[in-house]
Protein backbone atom coordinates (compact mmCIF):
# COMPACT_ATOMS: atom_id res chain seq x y z
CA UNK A 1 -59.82 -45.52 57.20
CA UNK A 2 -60.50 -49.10 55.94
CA UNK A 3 -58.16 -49.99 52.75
CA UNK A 4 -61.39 -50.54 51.23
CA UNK A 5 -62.60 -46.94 51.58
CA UNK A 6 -59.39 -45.43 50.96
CA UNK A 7 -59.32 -47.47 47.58
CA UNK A 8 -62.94 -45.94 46.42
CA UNK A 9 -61.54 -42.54 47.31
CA UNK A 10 -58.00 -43.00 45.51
CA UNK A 11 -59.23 -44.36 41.77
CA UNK A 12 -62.54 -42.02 42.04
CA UNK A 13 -60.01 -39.07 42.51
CA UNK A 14 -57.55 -40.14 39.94
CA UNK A 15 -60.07 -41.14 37.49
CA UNK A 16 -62.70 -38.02 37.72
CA UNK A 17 -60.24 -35.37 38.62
CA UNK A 18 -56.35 -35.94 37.98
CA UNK A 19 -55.86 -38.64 35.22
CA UNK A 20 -56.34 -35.94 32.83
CA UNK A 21 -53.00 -34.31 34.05
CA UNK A 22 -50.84 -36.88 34.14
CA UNK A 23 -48.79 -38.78 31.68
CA UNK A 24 -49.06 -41.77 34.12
CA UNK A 25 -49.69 -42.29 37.66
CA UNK A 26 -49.60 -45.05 40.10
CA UNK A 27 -51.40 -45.18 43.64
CA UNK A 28 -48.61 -46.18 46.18
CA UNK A 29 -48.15 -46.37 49.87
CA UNK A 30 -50.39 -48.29 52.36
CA UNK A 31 -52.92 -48.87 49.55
CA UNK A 32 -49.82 -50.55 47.34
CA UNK A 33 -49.25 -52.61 50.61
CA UNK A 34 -52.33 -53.60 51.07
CA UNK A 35 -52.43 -52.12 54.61
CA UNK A 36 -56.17 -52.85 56.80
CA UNK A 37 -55.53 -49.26 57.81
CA UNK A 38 -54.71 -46.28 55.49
CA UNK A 39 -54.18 -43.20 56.84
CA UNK A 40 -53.51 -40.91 53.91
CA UNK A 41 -53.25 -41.73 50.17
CA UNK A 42 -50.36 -41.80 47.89
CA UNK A 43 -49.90 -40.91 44.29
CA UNK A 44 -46.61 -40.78 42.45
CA UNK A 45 -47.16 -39.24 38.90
CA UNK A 46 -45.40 -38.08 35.84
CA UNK A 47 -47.69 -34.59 35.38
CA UNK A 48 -48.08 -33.28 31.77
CA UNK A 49 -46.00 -30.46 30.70
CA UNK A 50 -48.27 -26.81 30.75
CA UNK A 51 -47.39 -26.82 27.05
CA UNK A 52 -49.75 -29.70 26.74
CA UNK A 53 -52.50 -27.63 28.12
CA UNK A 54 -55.22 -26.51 25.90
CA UNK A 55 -56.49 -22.75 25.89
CA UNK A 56 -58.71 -22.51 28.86
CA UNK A 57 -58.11 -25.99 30.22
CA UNK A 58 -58.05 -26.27 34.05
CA UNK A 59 -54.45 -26.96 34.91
CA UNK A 60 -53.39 -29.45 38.20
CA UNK A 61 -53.24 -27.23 40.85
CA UNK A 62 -56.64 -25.76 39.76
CA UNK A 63 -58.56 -28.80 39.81
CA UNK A 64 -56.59 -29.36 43.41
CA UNK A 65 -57.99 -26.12 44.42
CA UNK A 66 -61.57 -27.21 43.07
CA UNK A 67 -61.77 -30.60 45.07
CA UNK A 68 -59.70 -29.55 47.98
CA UNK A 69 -61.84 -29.89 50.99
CA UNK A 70 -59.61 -29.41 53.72
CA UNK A 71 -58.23 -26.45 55.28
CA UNK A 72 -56.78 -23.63 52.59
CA UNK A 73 -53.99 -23.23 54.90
CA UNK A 74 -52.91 -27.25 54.71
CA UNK A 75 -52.81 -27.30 50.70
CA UNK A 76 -49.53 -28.06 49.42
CA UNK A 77 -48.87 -26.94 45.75
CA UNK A 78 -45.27 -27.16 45.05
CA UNK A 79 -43.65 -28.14 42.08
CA UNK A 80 -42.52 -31.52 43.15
CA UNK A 81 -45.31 -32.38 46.04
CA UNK A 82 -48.80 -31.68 46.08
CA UNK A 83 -51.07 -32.15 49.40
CA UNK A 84 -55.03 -32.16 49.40
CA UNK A 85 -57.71 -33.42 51.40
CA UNK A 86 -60.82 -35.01 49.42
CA UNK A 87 -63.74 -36.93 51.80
CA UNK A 88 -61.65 -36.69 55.25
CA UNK A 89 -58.42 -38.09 53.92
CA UNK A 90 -55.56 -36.58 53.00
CA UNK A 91 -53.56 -36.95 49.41
């Protein structure tokens, strides 16, 4: 995918679907290199503590579960890593 694409992707997901759970979050990886090609895209975060969490607010790996569009078998919710795919790419 074109670094251009994979940028559109990366702040749309951060910004309508994941800023909200973290404390602070940088895009990294081929986009942070300014690679031509990107193959998947790479967030490091610091994720808010469930404490933080209002009653009935959607938590991370629920909203991951939401937007995931990829195969249920591929998503990745660990405590440390979390894998999606959102518009053919994977995160």
């Amino acid at each position: 995918m074109k670094i251009q694409d994979a940028e559109k992707i990366a702040d749309y997901v951060c910004s309508m679907f994941l800023a909200k759970h973290f404390i602070r979050f940088t895009i990294c990886g081929s986009i942070r290199r300014n690679q031509p090609e990107v193959n998947d895209i790479d967030i490091v975060a610091i994720q808010k503590d469930e404490s933080e969490y209002g009653f009935g607010d959607e938590t991370l790996d629920a909203t991951i579960r939401r937007i995931n569009e990829g195969n249920p078998a591929e998503l990745m919710l660990g405590n440390k890593i979390k894998r999606f795919f959102f518009k053919g790419i994977s995160i």
